[in-house]
DNA sequence: TAGGGAATAGAACAACTGTTCAATTACTCA
DNA sequence: TGAGTAATTGAACAGTTGTTCTATTCCCTA
């Protein structure tokens, strides 16, 4: 056998990434073999190497794409407004963006230890940049007297952990809609930074 | 070769668990081989099977031990006092207990997908019981008028995510002591549930 | 000091791992 | 229609995987 009918790099390439994303999230990077990914795509293992130099790069690309996409999406969202409004915008954005990309979020948090040191440093830098966006919002709010928090950097870590945590329990079709969950979290976020919520 | 001098089940057994805990946390369950664990203990791979029926049980035992230990420790800590005091006690306990068991915490959160369905159900039940402790505190506080939160169950998930998140960034020897971090988080926790912190 | 159980080594098993590569077929454009 | 390139197969590589089992040695008790 050889080239199959209908095959083209433009369709196979993305399918490899999709399959890897799904399987890595489901079973973990180390537990998934190249043959499993190939089988999900409907191809033999050797063909994957037209799209990635090796398994490690496949993981790294997925993580980098996620972090870069996150940063770009926030850059597009952010706006010049009051610190309270910015915090609200960030919280809504974070919940929704992460909810829509559960597999990528899971991988980006869980598979850091499977990266080479160089790749790890790159991902950590991207993550730090994103966290710094929230830190800046909090510091500005403190400066303006809108927020009451002793340690903006710690508060940022706390808030991000809290918001990302939605992914661990929220499932579509449960008691609440995502929009309702967003509302509940928004009030908690505001209270956390010392702003009394509107009713 | 055969039985080695000084060998005894009472020393080797615990060492197997310690080695597995450390290596699973470091590289992930799937990425660690039985031979690596054996090598860490200073023994051949075959000898491990005197202490676990298989690799899966080794993982499950570690996770169950952690969850049972957590529940027992909290049961020993908890006390009949005001909701605010209970929340304070829970928060301090959670931060400190998790800080002292980073490897086990990491495994208990990350390796759920590597459990068989039956084992997964058991761990999830234990986790749910622990979370219910915080839910009960929050509901009581709401009832007494001490807390101002719309959804105690969601607030419990948010607070636990926030508190557990300390493990992701806090390192001993940094700018702050753990006791200082505890203090900062306590104030945030109180604000989150609508209690104004003492200064 | 003999005997029996406890603890291990080390070899063996078949299955699977990531990766490479020559051969083969499909597609594209002149 | 024919040549060149793109995409894939399938075999092969050497190494690793979890697990089992027998032979061997150590330890403890009588």
Coordinates of C-alpha atoms (C1' of nucleotides) in Angstrom, one line a residue:
Chain A
X1 CA 0.0 0.0 0.0
X2 CA 0.9 3.6 -0.2
X3 CA -0.8 7.0 -0.6
X4 CA -4.5 6.6 0.0
X5 CA -7.2 8.1 -2.1
X6 CA -8.5 11.5 -0.8
X7 CA -5.5 12.0 1.4
X8 CA -4.0 15.5 1.9
X9 CA -1.9 17.2 4.4
X10 CA -4.4 19.9 4.9
X11 CA -7.0 17.5 6.4
X12 CA -4.7 15.0 8.0
X13 CA -2.6 17.5 9.8
X14 CA -5.4 19.0 11.9
X15 CA -6.9 15.6 12.6
X16 CA -3.6 14.5 14.1
X17 CA -3.7 17.4 16.5
X18 CA -7.4 16.8 17.4
X19 CA -6.8 13.1 18.0
X20 CA -3.8 13.8 20.2
X21 CA -5.6 16.5 22.1
X22 CA -8.5 14.2 22.9
X23 CA -6.5 11.2 23.8
X24 CA -3.9 13.0 25.8
X25 CA -6.6 14.6 27.9
X26 CA -8.4 11.3 28.3
X27 CA -5.6 9.0 29.2
X28 CA -2.5 11.2 29.7
X29 CA 0.5 11.8 27.5
X30 CA 2.5 8.8 28.6
X31 CA -0.4 6.4 28.4
X32 CA -1.2 7.2 24.8
X33 CA 0.8 5.5 22.0
X34 CA 1.5 6.9 18.6
X35 CA -0.4 3.9 17.2
X36 CA -3.5 4.9 19.2
X37 CA -3.4 8.4 17.8
X38 CA -2.8 7.0 14.3
X39 CA -5.8 4.7 14.7
X40 CA -8.0 7.5 15.8
X41 CA -7.0 9.4 12.7
X42 CA -7.5 6.3 10.5
X43 CA -3.8 6.1 9.4
X44 CA -0.7 4.1 10.2
X45 CA 1.7 5.2 12.9
X46 CA 4.5 6.1 10.4
X47 CA 2.3 8.6 8.7
X48 CA 2.2 10.8 11.9
X49 CA 5.8 11.7 11.4
X50 CA 4.8 13.8 8.4
X51 CA 3.1 16.1 10.9
X52 CA 5.4 16.1 13.9
X53 CA 9.1 15.3 14.4
X54 CA 8.3 13.3 17.5
X55 CA 5.7 12.7 20.3
X56 CA 7.2 15.3 22.6
X57 CA 6.7 18.0 20.0
X58 CA 3.2 17.0 19.5
X59 CA 2.5 17.6 23.2
X60 CA 4.4 20.9 23.2
X61 CA 2.6 22.2 20.2
X62 CA -0.7 21.5 21.7
X63 CA 0.2 23.3 24.9
X64 CA 1.8 26.3 23.2
X65 CA -1.1 26.7 20.8
X66 CA -3.5 26.7 23.8
X67 CA -1.5 29.3 25.7
X68 CA -0.9 31.5 22.7
X69 CA -4.6 31.3 21.8
X70 CA -5.6 32.2 25.3
X71 CA -3.3 35.3 25.3
X72 CA -4.5 36.4 21.9
X73 CA -8.2 36.0 22.8
X74 CA -7.8 38.0 26.0
X75 CA -5.8 40.7 24.1
X76 CA -8.8 41.0 21.8
X77 CA -11.3 41.1 24.7
X78 CA -9.6 43.5 27.0
X79 CA -10.7 47.1 27.2
X80 CA -9.9 50.4 28.9
X81 CA -12.5 50.7 31.7
X82 CA -12.7 50.7 35.5
X83 CA -10.8 48.1 37.4
X84 CA -14.1 46.6 38.6
X85 CA -15.3 46.3 35.0
X86 CA -12.0 44.9 33.9
X87 CA -12.1 42.3 36.7
X88 CA -15.6 41.4 35.7
X89 CA -14.6 41.1 32.0
X90 CA -11.6 38.9 32.9
X91 CA -13.6 36.6 35.1
X92 CA -16.3 36.0 32.5
X93 CA -13.7 35.6 29.8
X94 CA -11.7 33.1 31.8
X95 CA -14.6 30.9 32.8
X96 CA -16.0 30.8 29.3
X97 CA -12.8 30.3 27.4
X98 CA -11.7 27.5 29.6
X99 CA -15.1 25.9 29.6
X100 CA -14.9 25.7 25.8
X101 CA -11.5 24.1 25.8
X102 CA -11.6 21.6 28.6
X103 CA -9.2 19.1 26.9
X104 CA -6.5 21.7 26.2
X105 CA -6.8 23.2 29.7
X106 CA -6.5 19.8 31.3
X107 CA -3.4 19.0 29.2
X108 CA -1.8 22.4 29.8
X109 CA -2.1 21.9 33.6
X110 CA -1.4 18.2 33.9
X111 CA 1.4 17.4 31.4
X112 CA 3.9 20.1 32.3
X113 CA 6.1 17.4 33.8
X114 CA 6.3 15.6 30.5
X115 CA 7.9 18.6 28.8
X116 CA 11.6 19.0 28.2
X117 CA 13.1 21.8 30.4
X118 CA 13.3 24.2 27.4
X119 CA 9.7 23.6 26.4
X120 CA 8.6 23.8 30.0
X121 CA 10.2 27.2 30.4
X122 CA 8.4 28.5 27.3
X123 CA 5.0 27.4 28.5
X124 CA 5.6 28.8 32.0
X125 CA 6.5 32.1 30.5
X126 CA 3.2 32.2 28.6
X127 CA 1.3 31.3 31.7
X128 CA 3.1 34.0 33.7
X129 CA 2.2 36.6 31.1
X130 CA -1.4 35.7 31.3
X131 CA -1.5 35.8 35.1
X132 CA 0.3 39.1 35.0
X133 CA -2.8 40.5 33.2
X134 CA -4.9 39.8 36.2
X135 CA -2.3 41.1 38.6
X136 CA -2.2 44.4 36.7
X137 CA -6.0 44.7 37.0
X138 CA -5.9 44.0 40.7
X139 CA -3.0 46.4 41.4
X140 CA -4.8 49.1 39.5
X141 CA -8.0 48.5 41.6
X142 CA -6.0 48.7 44.8
X143 CA -4.4 51.9 43.7
X144 CA -7.7 53.5 42.8
X145 CA -9.2 52.3 46.1
X146 CA -11.7 50.0 44.5
X147 CA -10.3 46.8 45.8
X148 CA -9.2 45.8 49.3
X149 CA -6.6 43.1 49.1
X150 CA -3.2 42.8 50.9
X151 CA -1.4 40.9 48.2
X152 CA -2.4 41.3 44.6
X153 CA -0.1 38.7 43.2
X154 CA -1.4 36.1 45.7
X155 CA -5.0 37.2 45.1
X156 CA -4.4 36.7 41.3
X157 CA -3.3 33.1 41.9
X158 CA -6.2 32.5 44.2
X159 CA -8.8 33.9 41.8
X160 CA -7.4 32.0 38.8
X161 CA -7.4 28.7 40.7
X162 CA -11.0 29.5 41.7
X163 CA -12.2 30.3 38.2
X164 CA -10.3 27.5 36.5
X165 CA -11.9 25.2 39.1
X166 CA -15.3 25.5 37.4
X167 CA -14.0 22.9 34.9
X168 CA -13.6 20.3 37.6
X169 CA -17.2 20.2 38.5
X170 CA -19.5 22.0 36.1
X171 CA -21.2 19.9 33.5
X172 CA -23.7 21.1 30.9
X173 CA -27.2 19.9 31.5
X174 CA -27.0 20.1 35.3
X175 CA -28.9 22.2 37.8
X176 CA -27.5 25.5 36.5
X177 CA -26.6 27.1 33.2
X178 CA -23.1 28.3 32.6
X179 CA -24.4 31.8 32.6
X180 CA -25.8 31.3 36.0
X181 CA -22.6 29.8 37.3
X182 CA -20.7 32.8 35.8
X183 CA -23.0 35.1 37.8
X184 CA -22.4 33.3 41.0
X185 CA -18.6 33.3 40.5
X186 CA -18.6 36.9 39.6
X187 CA -20.2 37.8 42.9
X188 CA -17.7 35.7 44.8
X189 CA -14.8 37.2 42.9
X190 CA -16.0 40.7 43.8
X191 CA -16.4 39.8 47.4
X192 CA -12.9 38.2 47.4
X193 CA -11.3 41.5 46.4
X194 CA -13.5 43.5 48.8
X195 CA -16.2 44.9 46.4
X196 CA -19.8 44.5 47.5
X197 CA -21.8 42.9 44.7
X198 CA -24.8 44.4 43.1
X199 CA -28.0 42.5 43.7
Chain B
X1 CA 20.5 -15.0 44.3
X2 CA 17.5 -15.1 46.6
X3 CA 16.5 -13.5 49.9
X4 CA 18.9 -10.7 50.8
X5 CA 20.3 -10.1 54.2
X6 CA 18.4 -7.7 56.4
X7 CA 15.3 -8.0 54.2
X8 CA 11.9 -7.9 55.9
X9 CA 8.3 -7.2 54.8
X10 CA 7.9 -4.6 57.5
X11 CA 10.6 -2.4 56.0
X12 CA 10.2 -3.1 52.3
X13 CA 6.4 -2.7 52.2
X14 CA 6.4 0.9 53.3
X15 CA 9.4 1.7 51.1
X16 CA 7.5 0.4 48.0
X17 CA 4.6 2.8 48.8
X18 CA 7.0 5.7 49.4
X19 CA 8.9 5.1 46.2
X20 CA 5.7 4.8 44.1
X21 CA 4.3 8.0 45.7
X22 CA 7.4 9.9 44.8
X23 CA 7.8 8.6 41.3
X24 CA 4.1 8.8 40.3
X25 CA 4.0 12.4 41.5
X26 CA 7.2 13.2 39.6
X27 CA 6.5 11.5 36.3
X28 CA 3.0 10.3 36.3
X29 CA 1.5 6.8 36.8
X30 CA 1.8 5.7 33.2
X31 CA 5.3 7.0 32.8
X32 CA 6.7 5.1 35.7
X33 CA 7.7 1.4 35.3
X34 CA 7.6 -1.2 38.0
X35 CA 11.4 -1.6 37.4
X36 CA 11.9 2.1 38.2
X37 CA 10.0 1.7 41.5
X38 CA 11.9 -1.5 42.3
X39 CA 15.2 0.3 41.6
X40 CA 14.3 3.2 43.9
X41 CA 13.6 0.6 46.7
X42 CA 16.8 -1.3 45.9
X43 CA 15.1 -4.5 44.8
X44 CA 14.2 -6.4 41.7
X45 CA 10.8 -5.9 40.0
X46 CA 9.5 -9.3 40.8
X47 CA 9.8 -8.6 44.6
X48 CA 7.2 -5.8 44.3
X49 CA 4.5 -8.3 43.8
X50 CA 4.8 -9.4 47.4
X51 CA 3.3 -6.1 48.3
X52 CA 0.8 -5.3 45.6
X53 CA -1.2 -7.6 43.3
X54 CA -0.6 -5.2 40.4
X55 CA 0.4 -1.7 39.4
X56 CA -3.2 -0.4 39.4
X57 CA -3.7 -1.4 43.0
X58 CA -0.6 0.3 44.0
X59 CA -2.0 3.6 42.6
X60 CA -5.4 3.0 44.1
X61 CA -4.0 2.3 47.6
X62 CA -2.0 5.5 47.6
X63 CA -5.0 7.6 46.6
X64 CA -7.3 5.9 49.1
X65 CA -4.8 6.2 51.9
X66 CA -4.6 9.9 51.2
X67 CA -8.3 10.5 51.1
X68 CA -8.9 8.4 54.2
X69 CA -6.1 10.2 56.0
X70 CA -7.4 13.6 55.1
X71 CA -10.9 12.7 56.4
X72 CA -9.5 11.3 59.6
X73 CA -7.3 14.3 60.2
X74 CA -10.2 16.7 59.7
X75 CA -12.5 14.6 61.9
X76 CA -9.8 15.0 64.6
X77 CA -9.5 18.8 64.0
X78 CA -13.1 19.8 63.7
X79 CA -14.8 21.4 66.7
X80 CA -18.1 22.8 67.8
X81 CA -17.8 26.6 67.4
X82 CA -19.2 29.5 65.3
X83 CA -19.4 29.1 61.6
X84 CA -16.8 31.8 61.1
X85 CA -14.4 29.9 63.4
X86 CA -15.1 26.7 61.7
X87 CA -14.4 28.2 58.3
X88 CA -11.2 29.6 59.6
X89 CA -10.2 26.2 61.1
X90 CA -11.1 24.4 57.9
X91 CA -9.1 26.8 55.7
X92 CA -6.0 26.6 57.9
X93 CA -6.2 22.9 58.1
X94 CA -6.7 22.4 54.4
X95 CA -3.7 24.6 53.4
X96 CA -1.4 23.0 55.9
X97 CA -2.4 19.4 55.4
X98 CA -2.1 19.7 51.6
X99 CA 1.1 21.6 51.8
X100 CA 2.7 18.8 53.9
X101 CA 1.5 16.1 51.4
X102 CA 2.2 17.6 48.0
X103 CA 3.0 14.3 46.2
X104 CA -0.2 12.6 47.4
X105 CA -2.4 15.6 46.6
X106 CA -0.9 15.8 43.2
X107 CA -1.6 12.1 42.5
X108 CA -5.1 12.2 44.0
X109 CA -6.0 15.0 41.5
X110 CA -4.1 14.0 38.5
X111 CA -4.4 10.2 38.2
X112 CA -8.1 9.8 38.6
X113 CA -8.3 8.8 34.9
X114 CA -5.9 5.9 35.5
X115 CA -8.3 4.3 38.0
X116 CA -10.7 1.5 37.0
X117 CA -14.3 2.6 37.2
X118 CA -14.9 0.9 40.5
X119 CA -11.8 2.4 42.1
X120 CA -12.7 5.8 40.7
X121 CA -16.1 5.7 42.3
X122 CA -14.6 4.9 45.7
X123 CA -12.2 7.8 45.5
X124 CA -14.9 10.2 44.3
X125 CA -17.1 9.2 47.2
X126 CA -14.3 10.0 49.7
X127 CA -13.7 13.4 48.0
X128 CA -17.4 14.2 48.1
X129 CA -17.6 13.5 51.8
X130 CA -14.7 15.8 52.5
X131 CA -16.2 18.6 50.4
X132 CA -19.5 18.1 52.2
X133 CA -17.8 19.1 55.4
X134 CA -17.2 22.6 54.0
X135 CA -20.6 22.8 52.5
X136 CA -22.1 22.1 55.9
X137 CA -20.1 24.9 57.4
X138 CA -21.1 27.3 54.8
X139 CA -24.8 26.4 55.0
X140 CA -24.8 26.8 58.7
X141 CA -23.1 30.2 58.4
X142 CA -25.7 31.3 55.8
X143 CA -28.5 30.1 58.1
X144 CA -27.1 32.0 61.1
X145 CA -26.7 35.1 58.9
X146 CA -22.9 35.1 59.2
X147 CA -22.2 34.5 55.6
X148 CA -23.5 36.1 52.4
X149 CA -23.3 33.6 49.6
X150 CA -26.0 32.6 47.1
X151 CA -24.8 29.0 46.5
X152 CA -23.0 27.2 49.3
X153 CA -22.2 24.2 47.2
X154 CA -20.6 26.2 44.5
X155 CA -18.9 28.4 47.1
X156 CA -17.4 25.2 48.6
X157 CA -16.0 24.1 45.3
X158 CA -14.6 27.6 44.7
X159 CA -13.0 27.8 48.1
X160 CA -11.4 24.4 47.9
X161 CA -10.0 25.1 44.5
X162 CA -8.6 28.4 45.8
X163 CA -7.0 26.8 48.9
X164 CA -5.6 23.8 47.1
X165 CA -4.1 26.2 44.6
X166 CA -1.5 27.2 47.1
X167 CA 0.4 24.1 46.2
X168 CA 0.8 25.2 42.6
X169 CA 2.8 28.3 43.4
X170 CA 4.0 28.4 47.0
X171 CA 7.5 27.2 47.7
X172 CA 9.3 27.2 51.0
X173 CA 12.1 29.8 51.2
X174 CA 10.3 32.4 49.1
X175 CA 9.2 35.9 49.9
X176 CA 6.6 34.8 52.4
X177 CA 6.3 32.1 55.1
X178 CA 3.5 29.6 54.9
X179 CA 2.0 31.2 58.0
X180 CA 1.8 34.5 56.2
X181 CA 0.3 32.9 53.2
X182 CA -2.3 31.3 55.5
X183 CA -3.2 34.7 56.8
X184 CA -3.6 36.2 53.4
X185 CA -5.8 33.4 52.2
X186 CA -7.9 33.5 55.4
X187 CA -8.8 37.1 54.8
X188 CA -9.6 36.3 51.1
X189 CA -11.8 33.3 52.2
X190 CA -13.7 35.5 54.6
X191 CA -14.3 38.2 52.1
X192 CA -15.4 35.6 49.6
X193 CA -18.2 34.5 51.9
X194 CA -19.1 38.0 52.8
X195 CA -17.4 38.4 56.2
X196 CA -15.2 41.5 56.7
X197 CA -11.8 40.5 57.9
X198 CA -10.2 41.7 61.2
X199 CA -7.2 43.9 60.7
Chain C
dT1 C1' 21.5 -27.0 65.3
dA2 C1' 17.9 -28.6 62.3
dG3 C1' 13.8 -27.4 59.7
dG4 C1' 10.3 -24.5 57.7
dG5 C1' 8.5 -20.3 56.2
dA6 C1' 9.6 -15.6 54.6
dA7 C1' 11.8 -12.7 51.1
dT8 C1' 14.2 -12.2 47.2
dA9 C1' 16.9 -12.7 42.6
dG10 C1' 16.9 -13.5 38.0
dA11 C1' 15.2 -15.4 33.9
dA12 C1' 11.5 -15.8 30.9
dC13 C1' 7.1 -14.4 28.5
dA14 C1' 4.4 -12.2 24.9
dA15 C1' 3.0 -7.8 23.9
dC16 C1' 3.9 -3.2 23.1
dT17 C1' 7.0 1.2 22.6
dG18 C1' 8.7 5.4 19.4
dT19 C1' 10.8 5.9 15.3
dT20 C1' 12.9 5.0 10.5
dC21 C1' 12.6 3.9 5.7
dA22 C1' 12.0 1.9 1.2
dA23 C1' 8.3 0.9 -1.7
dT24 C1' 4.0 2.2 -3.6
dT25 C1' 0.2 4.7 -4.9
dA26 C1' -2.5 9.2 -5.6
dC27 C1' -2.7 13.7 -7.1
dT28 C1' -1.3 18.0 -9.8
dC29 C1' 0.3 20.6 -13.3
dA30 C1' 2.5 21.1 -17.8
Chain D
dT1 C1' -1.0 12.0 -21.2
dG2 C1' 3.2 11.9 -18.7
dA3 C1' 6.5 13.4 -15.2
dG4 C1' 7.2 14.8 -10.6
dT5 C1' 5.8 15.4 -6.0
dA6 C1' 2.8 14.5 -2.0
dA7 C1' 1.1 11.1 1.2
dT8 C1' 0.9 6.8 3.0
dT9 C1' 1.7 1.8 4.0
dG10 C1' 3.8 -1.8 6.2
dA11 C1' 7.8 -4.0 7.7
dA12 C1' 11.6 -3.6 10.6
dC13 C1' 14.5 -2.0 14.6
dA14 C1' 16.1 -2.4 19.4
dG15 C1' 14.4 -1.6 23.7
dT16 C1' 10.8 -1.7 27.3
dT17 C1' 6.5 -3.1 29.5
dG18 C1' 3.7 -5.7 33.5
dT19 C1' 3.7 -10.0 35.3
dT20 C1' 4.8 -15.0 36.6
dC21 C1' 7.7 -18.5 38.4
dT22 C1' 11.4 -21.3 40.1
dA23 C1' 15.5 -21.6 42.5
dT24 C1' 17.9 -19.8 46.2
dT25 C1' 19.1 -17.7 50.4
dC26 C1' 18.0 -15.6 54.9
dC27 C1' 15.7 -15.5 59.3
dC28 C1' 13.2 -17.4 63.2
dT29 C1' 11.6 -20.9 66.1
dA30 C1' 11.9 -25.3 68.4

